[in-house]
CSV table of C-alpha atoms in Angstrom, one decimal:
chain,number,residue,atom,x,y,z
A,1,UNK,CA,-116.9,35.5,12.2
A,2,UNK,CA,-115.9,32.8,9.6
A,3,UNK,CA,-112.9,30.6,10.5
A,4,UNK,CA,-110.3,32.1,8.4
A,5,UNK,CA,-111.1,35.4,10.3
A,6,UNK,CA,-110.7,33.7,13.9
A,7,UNK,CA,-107.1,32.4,12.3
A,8,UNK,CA,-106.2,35.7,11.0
A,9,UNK,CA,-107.4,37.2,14.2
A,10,UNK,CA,-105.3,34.9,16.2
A,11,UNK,CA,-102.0,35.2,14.0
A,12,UNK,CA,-102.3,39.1,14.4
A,13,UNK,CA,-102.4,38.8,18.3
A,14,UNK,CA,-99.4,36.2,18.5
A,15,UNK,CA,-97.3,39.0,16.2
A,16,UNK,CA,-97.9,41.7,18.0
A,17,UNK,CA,-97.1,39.9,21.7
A,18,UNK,CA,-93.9,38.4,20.2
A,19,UNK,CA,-93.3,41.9,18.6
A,20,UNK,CA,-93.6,43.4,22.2
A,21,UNK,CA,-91.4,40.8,23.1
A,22,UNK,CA,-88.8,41.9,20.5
A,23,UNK,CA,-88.6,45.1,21.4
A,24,UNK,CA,-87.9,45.0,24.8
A,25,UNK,CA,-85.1,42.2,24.4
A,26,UNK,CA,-83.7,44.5,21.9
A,27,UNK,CA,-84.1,47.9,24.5
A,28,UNK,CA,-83.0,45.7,27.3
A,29,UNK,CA,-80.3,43.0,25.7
A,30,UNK,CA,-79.7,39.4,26.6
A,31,UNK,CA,-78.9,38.7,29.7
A,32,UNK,CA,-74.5,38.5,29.8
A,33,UNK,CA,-73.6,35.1,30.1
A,34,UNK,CA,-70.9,34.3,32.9
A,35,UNK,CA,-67.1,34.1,31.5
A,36,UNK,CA,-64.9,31.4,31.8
A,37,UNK,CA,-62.5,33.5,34.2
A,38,UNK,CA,-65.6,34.8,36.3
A,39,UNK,CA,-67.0,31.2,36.9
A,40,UNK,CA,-63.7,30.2,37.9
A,41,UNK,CA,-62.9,33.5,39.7
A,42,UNK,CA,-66.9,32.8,42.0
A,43,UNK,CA,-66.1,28.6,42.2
A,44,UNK,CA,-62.8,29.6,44.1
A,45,UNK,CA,-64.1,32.2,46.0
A,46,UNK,CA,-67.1,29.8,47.0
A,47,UNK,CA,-64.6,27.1,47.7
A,48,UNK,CA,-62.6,29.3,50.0
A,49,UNK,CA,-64.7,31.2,52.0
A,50,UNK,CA,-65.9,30.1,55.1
A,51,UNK,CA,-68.1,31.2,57.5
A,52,UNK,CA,-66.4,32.0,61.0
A,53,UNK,CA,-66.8,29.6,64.1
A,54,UNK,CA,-69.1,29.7,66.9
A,55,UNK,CA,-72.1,31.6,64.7
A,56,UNK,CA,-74.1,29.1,64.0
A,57,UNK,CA,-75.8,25.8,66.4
A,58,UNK,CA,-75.2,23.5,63.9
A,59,UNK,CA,-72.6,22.4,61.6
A,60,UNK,CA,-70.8,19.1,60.0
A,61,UNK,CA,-73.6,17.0,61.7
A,62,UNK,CA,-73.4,18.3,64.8
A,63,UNK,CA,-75.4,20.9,67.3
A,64,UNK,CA,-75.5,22.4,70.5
A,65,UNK,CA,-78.5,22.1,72.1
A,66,UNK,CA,-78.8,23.9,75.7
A,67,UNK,CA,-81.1,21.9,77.9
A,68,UNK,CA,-82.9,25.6,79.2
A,69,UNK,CA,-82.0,28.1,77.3
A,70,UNK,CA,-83.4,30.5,79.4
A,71,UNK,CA,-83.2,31.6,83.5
A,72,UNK,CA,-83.1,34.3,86.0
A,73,UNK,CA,-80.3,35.9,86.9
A,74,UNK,CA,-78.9,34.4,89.4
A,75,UNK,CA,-74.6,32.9,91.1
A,76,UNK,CA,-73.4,29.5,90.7
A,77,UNK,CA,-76.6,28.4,88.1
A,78,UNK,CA,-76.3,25.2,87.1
A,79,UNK,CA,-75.8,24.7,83.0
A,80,UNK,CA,-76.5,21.4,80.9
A,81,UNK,CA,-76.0,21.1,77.7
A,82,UNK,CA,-75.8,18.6,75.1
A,83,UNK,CA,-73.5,17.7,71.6
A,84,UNK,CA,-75.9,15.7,69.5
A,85,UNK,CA,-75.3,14.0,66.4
A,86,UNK,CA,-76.8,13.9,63.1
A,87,UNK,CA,-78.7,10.9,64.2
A,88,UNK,CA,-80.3,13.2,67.1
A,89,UNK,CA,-78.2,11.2,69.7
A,90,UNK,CA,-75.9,12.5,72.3
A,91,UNK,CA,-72.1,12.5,71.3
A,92,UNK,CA,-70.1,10.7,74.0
A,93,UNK,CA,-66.7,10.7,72.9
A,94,UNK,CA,-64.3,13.2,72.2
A,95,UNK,CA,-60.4,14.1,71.5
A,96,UNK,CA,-58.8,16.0,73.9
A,97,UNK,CA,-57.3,19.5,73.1
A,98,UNK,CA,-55.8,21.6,75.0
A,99,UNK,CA,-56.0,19.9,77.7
A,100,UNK,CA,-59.5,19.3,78.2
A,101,UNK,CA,-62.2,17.8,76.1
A,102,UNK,CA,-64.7,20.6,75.7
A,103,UNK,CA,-64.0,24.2,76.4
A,104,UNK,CA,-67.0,26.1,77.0
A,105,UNK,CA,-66.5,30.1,76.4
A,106,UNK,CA,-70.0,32.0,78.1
A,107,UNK,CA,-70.1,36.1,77.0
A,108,UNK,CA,-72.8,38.7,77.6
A,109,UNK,CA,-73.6,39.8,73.8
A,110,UNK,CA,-72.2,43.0,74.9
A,111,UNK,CA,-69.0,41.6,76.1
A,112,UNK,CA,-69.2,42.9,79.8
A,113,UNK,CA,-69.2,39.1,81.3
A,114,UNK,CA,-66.9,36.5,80.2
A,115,UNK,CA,-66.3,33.0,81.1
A,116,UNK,CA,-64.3,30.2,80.1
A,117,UNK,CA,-65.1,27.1,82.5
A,118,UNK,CA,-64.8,23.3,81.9
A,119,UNK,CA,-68.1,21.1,82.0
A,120,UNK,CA,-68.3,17.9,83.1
A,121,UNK,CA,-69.6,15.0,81.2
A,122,UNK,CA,-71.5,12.4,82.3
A,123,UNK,CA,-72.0,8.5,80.7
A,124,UNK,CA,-75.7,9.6,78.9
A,125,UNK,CA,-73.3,12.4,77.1
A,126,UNK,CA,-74.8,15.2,78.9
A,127,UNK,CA,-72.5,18.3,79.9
A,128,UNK,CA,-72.9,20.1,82.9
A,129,UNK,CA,-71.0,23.1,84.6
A,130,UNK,CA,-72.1,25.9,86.9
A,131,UNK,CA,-72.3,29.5,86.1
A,132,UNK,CA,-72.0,32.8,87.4
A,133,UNK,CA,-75.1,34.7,85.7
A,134,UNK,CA,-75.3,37.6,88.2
A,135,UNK,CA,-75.8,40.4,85.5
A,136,UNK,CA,-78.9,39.4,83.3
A,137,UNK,CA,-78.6,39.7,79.6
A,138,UNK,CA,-78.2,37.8,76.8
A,139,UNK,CA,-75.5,35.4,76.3
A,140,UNK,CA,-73.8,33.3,74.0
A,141,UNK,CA,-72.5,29.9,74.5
A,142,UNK,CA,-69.6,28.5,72.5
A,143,UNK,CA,-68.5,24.6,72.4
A,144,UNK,CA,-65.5,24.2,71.2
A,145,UNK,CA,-64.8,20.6,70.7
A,146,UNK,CA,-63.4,17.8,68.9
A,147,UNK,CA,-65.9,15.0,68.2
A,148,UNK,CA,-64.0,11.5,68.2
A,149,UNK,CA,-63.3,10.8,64.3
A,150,UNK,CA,-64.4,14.3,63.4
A,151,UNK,CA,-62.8,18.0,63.0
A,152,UNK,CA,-62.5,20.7,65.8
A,153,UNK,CA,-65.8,22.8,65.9
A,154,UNK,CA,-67.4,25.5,67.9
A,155,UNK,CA,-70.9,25.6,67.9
A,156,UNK,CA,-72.7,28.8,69.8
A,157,UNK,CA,-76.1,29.0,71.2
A,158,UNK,CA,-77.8,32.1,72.3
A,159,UNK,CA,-78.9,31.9,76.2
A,160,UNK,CA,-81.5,34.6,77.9
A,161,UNK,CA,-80.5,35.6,81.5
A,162,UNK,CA,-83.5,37.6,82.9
A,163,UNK,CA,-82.9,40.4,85.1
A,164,UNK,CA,-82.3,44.3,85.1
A,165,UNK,CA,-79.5,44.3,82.1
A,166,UNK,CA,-77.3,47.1,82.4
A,167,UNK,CA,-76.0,47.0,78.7
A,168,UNK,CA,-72.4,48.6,78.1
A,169,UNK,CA,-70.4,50.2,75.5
A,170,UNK,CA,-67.4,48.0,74.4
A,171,UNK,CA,-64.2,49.3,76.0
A,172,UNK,CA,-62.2,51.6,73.6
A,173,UNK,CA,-59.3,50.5,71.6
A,174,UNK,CA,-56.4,49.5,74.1
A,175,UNK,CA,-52.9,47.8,73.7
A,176,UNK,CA,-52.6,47.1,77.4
A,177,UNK,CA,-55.3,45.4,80.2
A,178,UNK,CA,-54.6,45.8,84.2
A,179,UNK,CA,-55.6,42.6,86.1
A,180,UNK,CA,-54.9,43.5,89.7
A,181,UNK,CA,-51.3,44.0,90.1
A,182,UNK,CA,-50.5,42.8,86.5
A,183,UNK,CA,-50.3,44.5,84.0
A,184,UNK,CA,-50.4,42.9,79.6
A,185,UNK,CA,-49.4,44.5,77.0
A,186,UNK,CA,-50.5,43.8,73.3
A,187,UNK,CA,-47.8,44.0,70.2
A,188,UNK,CA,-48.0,43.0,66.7
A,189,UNK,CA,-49.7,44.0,63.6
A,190,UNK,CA,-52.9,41.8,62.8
A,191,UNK,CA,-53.9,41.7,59.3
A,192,UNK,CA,-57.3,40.7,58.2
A,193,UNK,CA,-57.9,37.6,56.4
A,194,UNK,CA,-54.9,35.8,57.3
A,195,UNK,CA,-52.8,34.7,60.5
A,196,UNK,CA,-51.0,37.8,62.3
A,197,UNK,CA,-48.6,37.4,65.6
A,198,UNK,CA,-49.2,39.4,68.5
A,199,UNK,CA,-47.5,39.2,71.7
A,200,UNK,CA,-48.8,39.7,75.1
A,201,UNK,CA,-46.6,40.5,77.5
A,202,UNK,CA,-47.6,39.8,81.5
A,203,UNK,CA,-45.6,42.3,84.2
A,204,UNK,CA,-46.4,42.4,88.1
A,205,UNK,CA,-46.1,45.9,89.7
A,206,UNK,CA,-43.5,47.2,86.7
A,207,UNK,CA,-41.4,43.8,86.8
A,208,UNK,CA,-41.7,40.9,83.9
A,209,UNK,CA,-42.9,37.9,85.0
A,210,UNK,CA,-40.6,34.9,83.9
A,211,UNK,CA,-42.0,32.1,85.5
A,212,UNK,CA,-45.5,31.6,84.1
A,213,UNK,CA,-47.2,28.6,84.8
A,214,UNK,CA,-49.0,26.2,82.5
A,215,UNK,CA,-52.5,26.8,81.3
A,216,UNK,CA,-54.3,24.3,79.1
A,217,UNK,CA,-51.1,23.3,77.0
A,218,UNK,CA,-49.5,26.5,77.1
A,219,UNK,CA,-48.5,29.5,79.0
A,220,UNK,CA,-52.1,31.5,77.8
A,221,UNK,CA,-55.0,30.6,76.3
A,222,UNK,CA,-56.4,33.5,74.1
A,223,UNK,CA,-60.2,34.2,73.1
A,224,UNK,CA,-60.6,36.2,70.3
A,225,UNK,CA,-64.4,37.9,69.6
A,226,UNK,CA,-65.7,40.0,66.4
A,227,UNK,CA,-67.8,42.7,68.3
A,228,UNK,CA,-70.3,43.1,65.2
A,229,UNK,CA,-71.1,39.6,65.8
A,230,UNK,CA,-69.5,37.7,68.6
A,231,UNK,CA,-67.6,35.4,65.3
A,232,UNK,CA,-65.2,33.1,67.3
A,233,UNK,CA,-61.9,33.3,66.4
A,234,UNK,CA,-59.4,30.6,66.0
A,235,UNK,CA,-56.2,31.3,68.0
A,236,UNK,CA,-52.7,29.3,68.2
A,237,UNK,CA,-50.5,29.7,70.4
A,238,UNK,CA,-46.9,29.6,69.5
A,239,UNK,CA,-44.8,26.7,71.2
A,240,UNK,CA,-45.6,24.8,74.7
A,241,UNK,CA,-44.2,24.6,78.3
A,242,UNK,CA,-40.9,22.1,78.3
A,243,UNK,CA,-40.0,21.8,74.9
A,244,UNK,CA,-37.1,23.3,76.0
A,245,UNK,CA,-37.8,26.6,73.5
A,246,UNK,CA,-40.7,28.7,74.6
A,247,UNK,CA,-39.8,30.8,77.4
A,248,UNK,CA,-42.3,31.3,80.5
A,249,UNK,CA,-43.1,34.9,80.0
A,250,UNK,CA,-42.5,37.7,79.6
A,251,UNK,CA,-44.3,37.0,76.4
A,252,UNK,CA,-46.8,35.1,75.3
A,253,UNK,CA,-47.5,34.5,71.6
A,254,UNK,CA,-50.4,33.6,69.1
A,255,UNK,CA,-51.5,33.9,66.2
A,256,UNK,CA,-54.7,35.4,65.1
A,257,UNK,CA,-57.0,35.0,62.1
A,258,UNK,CA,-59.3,38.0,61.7
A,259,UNK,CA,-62.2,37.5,59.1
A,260,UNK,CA,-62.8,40.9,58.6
A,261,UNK,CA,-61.6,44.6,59.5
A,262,UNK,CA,-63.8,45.9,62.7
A,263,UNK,CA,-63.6,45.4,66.4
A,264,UNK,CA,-62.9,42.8,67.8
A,265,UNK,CA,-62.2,41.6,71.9
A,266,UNK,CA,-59.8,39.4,73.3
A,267,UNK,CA,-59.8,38.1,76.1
A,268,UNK,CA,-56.2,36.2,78.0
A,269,UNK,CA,-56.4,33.5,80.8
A,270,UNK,CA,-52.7,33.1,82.4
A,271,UNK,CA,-51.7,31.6,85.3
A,272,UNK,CA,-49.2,32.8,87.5
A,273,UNK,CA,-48.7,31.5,91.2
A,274,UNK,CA,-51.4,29.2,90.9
A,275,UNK,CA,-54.4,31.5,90.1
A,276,UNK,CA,-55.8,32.4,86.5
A,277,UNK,CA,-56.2,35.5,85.9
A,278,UNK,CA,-58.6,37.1,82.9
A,279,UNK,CA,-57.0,40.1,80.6
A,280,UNK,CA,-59.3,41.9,78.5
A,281,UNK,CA,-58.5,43.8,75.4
A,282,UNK,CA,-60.4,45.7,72.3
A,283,UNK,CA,-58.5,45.4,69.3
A,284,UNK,CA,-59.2,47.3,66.4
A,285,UNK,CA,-58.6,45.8,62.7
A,286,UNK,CA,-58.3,48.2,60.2
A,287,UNK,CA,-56.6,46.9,57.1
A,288,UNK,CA,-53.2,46.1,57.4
A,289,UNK,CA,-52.8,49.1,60.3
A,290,UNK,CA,-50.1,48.2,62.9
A,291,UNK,CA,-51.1,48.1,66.6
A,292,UNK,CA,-48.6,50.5,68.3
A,293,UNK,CA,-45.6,48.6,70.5
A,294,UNK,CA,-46.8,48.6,74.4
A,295,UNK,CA,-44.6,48.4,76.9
A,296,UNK,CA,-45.5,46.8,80.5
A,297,UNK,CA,-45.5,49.8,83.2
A,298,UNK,CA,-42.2,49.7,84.7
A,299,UNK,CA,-40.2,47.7,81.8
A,300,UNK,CA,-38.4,48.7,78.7
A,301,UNK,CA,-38.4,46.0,75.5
């Protein structure tokens, strides 16, 4: 074959790719480009979403690291811990909240064990606190801490408690929780996506208690959990103990932020005659669905 045949040859082929080519750009189309309005519309949405606390081990510099983060079922287990920086080094100072300058919030994944306990820290910037890790399973952690000079976080990391694990079913749907002779009832209307007011009311044996006692700041101190994914809710609590406004129960106030629709747990430390006392509740967030009123055993709103 003489040279112009090879070109020819050659030309042919490039024509009939680039006419393969053709065809399916014209069958398929070009590819839409973006909108002004939807680049906006996905910037903003970007910009505001953020993921929920306590699901991830690092964030903003920062991460939990447990120093075993597994054991053996077992009472009174020793926990250490560690807040490092994003230099790898231990962080050693911290703003206190509530209180205290690291709460440490420890539930089965199934939600059938809760604690809330304060660690101590010592001068290398290791944490440690014991445990009650009776019923095996897996747990997570959450730090919920301000670093000095940074923002509040909680940070979660999983811990594996080996053992016979007797896994549960989360608790149906309930506006009120029995804690010995106390009873709490749960009002308000929570709305996903933005800040919602409930009220939880504390009784003893069908009478209100009025003369609640502090607890970290404030007359409760709420936990809030999405069941899908144990997400850690940010809770605020409405007024403090002698500003000469919020009253000392019956009620208790917060307000919740709930990512998503779904269940969700939520669990209230009070303290009433010197002991703290744990109510539990499953909450479920259906739109903009009220939660029907309660009303303590005994006592009429």
């Amino acid at each position: 074959m003489n040279a112009a045949s090879k070109f020819t040859g050659f030309t042919l082929g490039l024509a009939a790719v680039f006419g393969i080519a053709l065809a399916v750009g014209a069958t398929l189309g070009p590819e839409p480009a973006e909108s002004a309005h939807d680049a906006k519309a996905h910037e903003a949405m970007s910009e505001s979403e953020e993921l929920p606390a306590g699901l991830m081990a690092s964030e903003n510099g920062y991460t939990l690291r447990l120093d075993t983060p597994q054991t053996t079922a077992a009472a009174d287990l020793p926990l250490r811990f560690r807040i490092l920086n994003r230099d790898g080094a231990p962080v050693t100072s911290y703003v206190r909240s509530h209180d205290k300058d690291l709460h440490l919030i420890v539930v089965r994944r199934d939600m059938a064990a809760f604690q809330h306990v304060h660690p101590v820290l010592d001068q290398a910037g290791a944490w440690s606190v014991p445990l009650d890790l009776t019923r095996a399973g897996d747990y997570r952690v959450f730090a919920d801490f301000t670093p000095d000079g940074g923002k509040n976080l909680t940070l979660g990391a999983d811990l594996r408690v080996a053992g016979n694990y007797d896994a549960q079913a989360l608790p149906a749907p309930s506006t009120t929780a029995q804690v010995g002779e106390y009873t709490v009832a749960l009002n308000g209307t929570v709305t996903p996506g933005q800040a919602s007011k409930v009220v939880l009311s504390v009784s003893r044996n069908g009478k209100p208690v009025t003369d609640l006692q502090p607890y970290l700041g404030a007359y409760g101190h709420l936990v809030a959990l999405r069941a899908a994914d144990l997400a850690y809710l940010h809770v605020h609590p409405e007024g403090s103990p002698g500003d000469g406004v919020t009253p000392a129960g019956p009620g208790i106030t917060f307000y919740v932020d709930a990512p998503s629709t779904g269940d969700y747990r939520l669990f209230l430390d009070f303290q009433h005659q010197g002991v703290v006392r744990t109510a539990e509740f499953t909450l479920s967030v259906a739109g903009s669905a009220p939660i029907p009123a309660a009303e303590p055993a005994g006592h009429g709103h």
